[in-house]
XYZ file of C-alpha atoms in Angstrom:
374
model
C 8.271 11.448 -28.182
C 12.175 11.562 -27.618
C 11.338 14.466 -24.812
C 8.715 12.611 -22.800
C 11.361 9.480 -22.645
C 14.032 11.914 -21.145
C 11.662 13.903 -19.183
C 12.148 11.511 -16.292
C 16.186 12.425 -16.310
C 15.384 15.934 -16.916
C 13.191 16.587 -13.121
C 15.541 14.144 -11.425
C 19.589 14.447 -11.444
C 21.520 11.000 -12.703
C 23.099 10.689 -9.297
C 21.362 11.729 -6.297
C 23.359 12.604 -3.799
C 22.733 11.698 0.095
C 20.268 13.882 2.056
C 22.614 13.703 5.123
C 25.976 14.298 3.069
C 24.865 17.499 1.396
C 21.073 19.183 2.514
C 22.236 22.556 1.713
C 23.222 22.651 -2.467
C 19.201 22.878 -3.027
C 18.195 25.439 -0.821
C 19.686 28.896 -1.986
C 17.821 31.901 -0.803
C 19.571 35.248 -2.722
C 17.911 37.162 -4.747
C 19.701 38.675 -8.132
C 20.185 42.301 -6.656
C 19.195 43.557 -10.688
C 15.946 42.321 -10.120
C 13.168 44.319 -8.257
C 11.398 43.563 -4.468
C 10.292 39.967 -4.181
C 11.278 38.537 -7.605
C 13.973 36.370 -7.711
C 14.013 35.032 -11.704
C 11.439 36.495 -14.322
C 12.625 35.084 -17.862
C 10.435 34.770 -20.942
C 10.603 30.906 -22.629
C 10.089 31.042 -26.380
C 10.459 27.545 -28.187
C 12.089 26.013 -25.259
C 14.554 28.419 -24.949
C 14.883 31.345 -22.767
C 14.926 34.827 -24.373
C 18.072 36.757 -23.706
C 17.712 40.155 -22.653
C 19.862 43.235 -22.269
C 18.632 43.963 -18.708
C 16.417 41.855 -16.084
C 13.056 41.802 -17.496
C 10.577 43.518 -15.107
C 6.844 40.543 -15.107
C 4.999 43.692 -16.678
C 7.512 43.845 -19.650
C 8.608 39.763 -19.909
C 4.183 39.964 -20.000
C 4.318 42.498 -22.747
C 6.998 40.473 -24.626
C 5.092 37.211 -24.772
C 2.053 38.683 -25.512
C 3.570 40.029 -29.050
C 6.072 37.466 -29.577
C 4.381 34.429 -27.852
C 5.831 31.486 -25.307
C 5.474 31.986 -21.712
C 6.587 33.539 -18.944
C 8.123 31.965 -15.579
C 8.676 34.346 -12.599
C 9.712 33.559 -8.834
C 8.806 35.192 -5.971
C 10.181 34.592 -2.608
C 8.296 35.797 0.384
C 6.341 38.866 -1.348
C 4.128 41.448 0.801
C 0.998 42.134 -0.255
C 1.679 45.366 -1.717
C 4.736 43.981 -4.234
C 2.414 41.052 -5.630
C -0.481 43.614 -6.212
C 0.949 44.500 -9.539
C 1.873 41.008 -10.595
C -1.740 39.333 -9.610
C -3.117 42.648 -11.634
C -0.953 42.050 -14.742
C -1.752 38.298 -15.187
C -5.344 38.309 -13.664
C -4.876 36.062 -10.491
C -7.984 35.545 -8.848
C -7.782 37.605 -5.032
C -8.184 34.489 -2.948
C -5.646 32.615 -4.857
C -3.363 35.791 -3.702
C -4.360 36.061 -0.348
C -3.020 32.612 0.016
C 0.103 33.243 -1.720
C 0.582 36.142 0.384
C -0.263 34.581 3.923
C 1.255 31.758 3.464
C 0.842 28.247 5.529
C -2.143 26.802 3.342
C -2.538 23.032 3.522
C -1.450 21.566 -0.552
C -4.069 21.843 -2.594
C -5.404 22.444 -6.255
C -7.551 25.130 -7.164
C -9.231 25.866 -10.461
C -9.557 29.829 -10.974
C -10.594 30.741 -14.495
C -7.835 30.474 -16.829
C -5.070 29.157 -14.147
C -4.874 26.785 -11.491
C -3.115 27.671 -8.528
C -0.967 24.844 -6.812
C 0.201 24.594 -3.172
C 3.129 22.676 -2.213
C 4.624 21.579 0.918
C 8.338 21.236 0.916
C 10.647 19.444 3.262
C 13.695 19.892 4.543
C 15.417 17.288 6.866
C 17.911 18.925 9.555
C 20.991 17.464 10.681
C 21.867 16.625 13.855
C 24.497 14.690 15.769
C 21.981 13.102 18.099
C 18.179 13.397 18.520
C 17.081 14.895 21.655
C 13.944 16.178 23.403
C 14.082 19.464 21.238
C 15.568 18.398 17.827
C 13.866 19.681 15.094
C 13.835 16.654 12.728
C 11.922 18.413 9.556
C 11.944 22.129 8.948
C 8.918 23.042 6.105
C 8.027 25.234 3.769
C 6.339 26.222 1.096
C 5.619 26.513 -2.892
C 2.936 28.309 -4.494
C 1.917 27.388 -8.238
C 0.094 29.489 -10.423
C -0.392 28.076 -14.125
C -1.750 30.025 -17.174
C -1.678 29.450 -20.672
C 1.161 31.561 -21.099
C 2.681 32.737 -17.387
C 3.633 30.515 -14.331
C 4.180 32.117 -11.124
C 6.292 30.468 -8.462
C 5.588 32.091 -5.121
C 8.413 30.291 -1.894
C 8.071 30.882 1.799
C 10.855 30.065 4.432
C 14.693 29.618 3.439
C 14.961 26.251 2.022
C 13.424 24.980 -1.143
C 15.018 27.138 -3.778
C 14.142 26.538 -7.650
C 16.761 27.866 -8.991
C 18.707 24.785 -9.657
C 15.387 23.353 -11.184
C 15.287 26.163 -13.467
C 18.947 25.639 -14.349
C 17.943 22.145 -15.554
C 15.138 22.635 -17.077
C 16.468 24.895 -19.600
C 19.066 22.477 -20.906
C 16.196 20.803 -22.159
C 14.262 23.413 -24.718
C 12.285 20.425 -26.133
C 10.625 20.013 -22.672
C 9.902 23.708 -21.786
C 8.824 24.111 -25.216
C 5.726 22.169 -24.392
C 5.136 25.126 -21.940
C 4.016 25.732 -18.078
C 2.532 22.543 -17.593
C 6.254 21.127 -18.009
C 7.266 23.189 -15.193
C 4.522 22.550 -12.777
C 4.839 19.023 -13.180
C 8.981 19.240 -12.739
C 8.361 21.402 -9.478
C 5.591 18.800 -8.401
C 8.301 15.466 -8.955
C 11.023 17.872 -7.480
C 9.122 18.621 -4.231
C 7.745 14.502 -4.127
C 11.352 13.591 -4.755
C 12.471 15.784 -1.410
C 9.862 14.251 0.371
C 11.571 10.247 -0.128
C 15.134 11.557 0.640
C 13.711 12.931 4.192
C 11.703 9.714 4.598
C 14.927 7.713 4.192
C 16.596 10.250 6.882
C 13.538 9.903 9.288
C 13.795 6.131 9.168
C 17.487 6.068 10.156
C 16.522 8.574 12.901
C 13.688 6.343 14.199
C 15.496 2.686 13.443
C 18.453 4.423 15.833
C 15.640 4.782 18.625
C 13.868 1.667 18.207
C 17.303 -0.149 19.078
C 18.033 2.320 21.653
C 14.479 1.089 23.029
C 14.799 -2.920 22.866
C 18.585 -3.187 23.511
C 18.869 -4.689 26.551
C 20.760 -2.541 28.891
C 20.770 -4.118 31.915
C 19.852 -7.753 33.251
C 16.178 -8.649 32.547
C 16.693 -6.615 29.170
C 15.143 -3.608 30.470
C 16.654 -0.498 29.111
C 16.937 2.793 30.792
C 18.571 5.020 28.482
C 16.056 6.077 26.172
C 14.104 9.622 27.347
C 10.588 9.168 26.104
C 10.420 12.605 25.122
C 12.691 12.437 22.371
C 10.392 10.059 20.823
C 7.350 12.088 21.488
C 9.366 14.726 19.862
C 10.091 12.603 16.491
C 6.086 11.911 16.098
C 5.672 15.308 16.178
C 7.996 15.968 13.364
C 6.557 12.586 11.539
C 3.037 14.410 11.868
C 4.584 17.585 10.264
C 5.869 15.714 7.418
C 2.147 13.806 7.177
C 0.906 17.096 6.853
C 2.611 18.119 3.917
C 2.537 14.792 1.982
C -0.990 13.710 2.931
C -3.163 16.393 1.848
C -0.919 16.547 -1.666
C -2.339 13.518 -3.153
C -5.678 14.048 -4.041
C -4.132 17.550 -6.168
C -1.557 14.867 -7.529
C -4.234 12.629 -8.923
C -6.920 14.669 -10.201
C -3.609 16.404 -12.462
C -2.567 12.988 -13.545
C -6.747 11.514 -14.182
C -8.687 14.495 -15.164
C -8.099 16.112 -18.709
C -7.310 19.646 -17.670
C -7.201 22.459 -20.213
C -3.799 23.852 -19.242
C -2.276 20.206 -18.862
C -0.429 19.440 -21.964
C -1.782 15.865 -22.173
C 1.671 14.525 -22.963
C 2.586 15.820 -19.503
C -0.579 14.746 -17.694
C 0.254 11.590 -17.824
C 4.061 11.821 -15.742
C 1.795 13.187 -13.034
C 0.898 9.485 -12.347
C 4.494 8.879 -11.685
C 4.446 11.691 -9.299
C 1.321 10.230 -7.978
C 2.689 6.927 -7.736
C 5.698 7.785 -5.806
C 3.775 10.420 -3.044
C 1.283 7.191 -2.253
C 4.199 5.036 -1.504
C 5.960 8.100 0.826
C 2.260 8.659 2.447
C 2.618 4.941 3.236
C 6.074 5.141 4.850
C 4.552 8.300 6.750
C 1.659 6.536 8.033
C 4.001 3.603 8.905
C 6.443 6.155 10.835
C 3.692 7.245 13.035
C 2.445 3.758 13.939
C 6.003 2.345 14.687
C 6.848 5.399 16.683
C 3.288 4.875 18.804
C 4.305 1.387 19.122
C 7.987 2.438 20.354
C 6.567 4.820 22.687
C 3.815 2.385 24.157
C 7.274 -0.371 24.665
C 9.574 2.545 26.241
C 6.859 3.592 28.870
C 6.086 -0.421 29.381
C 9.749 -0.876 29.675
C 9.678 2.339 32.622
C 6.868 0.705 34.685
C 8.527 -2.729 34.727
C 11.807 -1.190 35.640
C 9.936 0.719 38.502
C 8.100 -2.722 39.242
C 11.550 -4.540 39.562
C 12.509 -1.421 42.244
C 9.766 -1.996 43.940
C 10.004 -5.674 44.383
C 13.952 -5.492 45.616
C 12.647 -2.886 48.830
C 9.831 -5.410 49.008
C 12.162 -8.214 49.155
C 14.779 -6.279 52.093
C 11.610 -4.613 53.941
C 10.777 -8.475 54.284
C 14.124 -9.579 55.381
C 14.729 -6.558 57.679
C 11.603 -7.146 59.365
C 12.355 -10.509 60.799
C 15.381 -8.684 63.146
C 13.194 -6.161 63.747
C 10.346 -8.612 65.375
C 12.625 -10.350 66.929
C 14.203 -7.243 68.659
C 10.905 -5.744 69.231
C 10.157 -8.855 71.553
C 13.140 -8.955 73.369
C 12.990 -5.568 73.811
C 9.709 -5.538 76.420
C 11.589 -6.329 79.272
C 9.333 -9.127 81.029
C 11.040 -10.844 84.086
C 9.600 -14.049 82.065
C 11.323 -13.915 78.871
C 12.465 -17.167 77.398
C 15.679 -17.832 77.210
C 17.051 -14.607 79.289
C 18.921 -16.283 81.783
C 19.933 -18.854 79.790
C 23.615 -18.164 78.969
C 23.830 -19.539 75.248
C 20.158 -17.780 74.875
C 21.591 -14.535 72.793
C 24.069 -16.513 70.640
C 21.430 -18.533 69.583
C 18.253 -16.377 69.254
C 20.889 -14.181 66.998
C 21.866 -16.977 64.544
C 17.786 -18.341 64.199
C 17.426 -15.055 63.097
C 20.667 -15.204 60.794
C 19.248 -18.324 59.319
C 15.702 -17.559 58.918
C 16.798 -14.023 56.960
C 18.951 -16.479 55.463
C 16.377 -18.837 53.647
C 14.074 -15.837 52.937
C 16.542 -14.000 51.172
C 17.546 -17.566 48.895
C 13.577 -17.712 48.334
C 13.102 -14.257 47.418
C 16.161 -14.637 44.660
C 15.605 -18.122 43.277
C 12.035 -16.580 42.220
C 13.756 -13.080 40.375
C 13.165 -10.631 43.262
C 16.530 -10.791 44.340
């Protein structure tokens, strides 16, 4: 049982380092120019070890190998047409809607039982750096892994240009006690990798929506109304929160039934880590769920926050309309030119019609500011 104790240190590195110091060691795209089309890594695992070869191993001949000599075999694929995964789903028997999804592409996560394999659809997230979020940032940038399990092949199919394996595969082999217990070992190390990307983005969302929330209630001007927060920046956030909801919510159930149901190509000394994995993707579906909440809440405050700023506005033109108009009356009467006017003749008349109306704007505009108009 020495290998299930260090499986947890095998799927996750000693010392993680910071999503926003270093997003881009993970995600390498190349493809080994020896090795044909789509496939990026085919290797043959015998005993926990991989099998040297002379040459890169072709899936028809790694196939042929463990079929006479047993283990397994792992290949990646990254991005393959139809036409290149034909031969592959022929040689290992995939069921054709298992690789029309694999093909196409964008398939919500999910678990599938096909005959002898189970095919496995991941999510993956990548968080993307920027100096400042604005209206168009794009906060989360997804993509995909494809899982297919048999009792002697697994099949990694990747779509867009982050969420490389290859590093995975690096450290799995430096433990041949854990591959040795075959491909449930690796689905379950690509299932805690992928979970484990998902709480290093949620830690970068939350900086990226704790920045906004203070941008929102900092006061930044008197009455603590603050203008400089655009609410489409934060409409633009939820939308990347629901993005990132989409890819850990549906994942879940798959996650559970692995970790609760005996399964026939689960080792059941690996079944049981996918509670762990479990575990951990209910507390990130939480912080998710709490995202989108706090940045409806945020929102709702910003655009309250707008129409009292506009309300303030309004009452300061109020507030002068109300002390212009005073002049204005009085001028208007003076201005009808009766013969009978009071105070027309009357040589202190103008001085003092001029400072009544000096002292009545006077007192309205002390009234108007001792109640906050002003």
């Amino acid at each position: 049982m020495s290998m299930i104790r260090d499986l947890r240190a095998v799927v996750r590195p000693s010392s993680r380092v910071s999503l926003r110091k270093d997003t881009s060691a993970s995600y390498d795209t190349t493809r080994d120019p020896a090795t044909p089309s789509a496939v990026v890594d085919c290797a043959v695992y015998r005993d926990g070890a991989r099998v040297q070869s002379a040459k890169p191993l072709t899936p028809q001949e790694a196939m042929r190998l463990v079929r006479r000599d047993g283990g397994f075999v792992w290949i990646g694929l990254h991005e393959p047409t139809e036409s290149e995964f034909a031969g592959i789903a022929s040689e290992f028997g995939l069921h054709p809607l298992a690789v029309e999804d694999a093909v196409q592409a964008h398939q919500r996560p999910k678990l599938e039982r096909y005959d002898d394999s189970l095919f496995t659809v991941f999510k993956t997230i990548h968080y993307v750096e920027h100096d400042r979020l604005t209206a168009n940032s794009e906060v989360v940038e997804t993509g995909e892994v494809m899982c297919f399990t048999g009792r002697d092949f697994f099949i990694t199919v990747r779509h867009g240009g982050q969420g490389s394996l290859r590093a995975l595969r690096h450290r799995l082999q430096d433990d041949p006690e854990l591959l040795a217990k075959g491909p449930s070992a690796v689905l379950h190390a690509i299932a805690d990798h992928v979970v484990d990307g998902y709480i290093a983005v949620a830690d970068a969302v939350q900086d990226d929506i704790d920045e906004v929330e203070t941008e929102v209630f900092s006061p930044g001007r008197k009455g603590g109304v603050s203008r400089g927060v655009d609410s489409a920046r934060i409409y633009q956030l939820k939308r990347e929160v629901l993005e990132f909801k989409r890819a850990v919510a549906p994942l879940l159930r798959p996650m559970q039934l692995l970790s609760e149901r005996p399964m026939r190509l689960i080792d059941p000394d690996i079944q049981k880590y996918f509670r762990d994995v479990a575990d951990h993707l209910a507390r990130v579906q939480e912080q998710v769920l709490g995202f989108d909440e706090l940045l409806n809440s945020i929102l709702q405050a910003n655009l309250a926050q707008a129409s009292v700023a506009q309300n303030e506005d309004m009452r300061k033109i109020t507030s002068w309309a109300a002390i212009v108009a005073v002049p204005t009356m009085v001028c208007g009467v003076y201005g009808m030119n009766f013969d009978y006017m009071p105070e027309t003749h009357w040589r202190f008349g103008y001085p003092v019609i001029m400072a009544i109306t000096g002292v009545i704007c006077l007192g309205i505009h002390r009234t108007l500011k001792r109640n906050g108009w002003l």
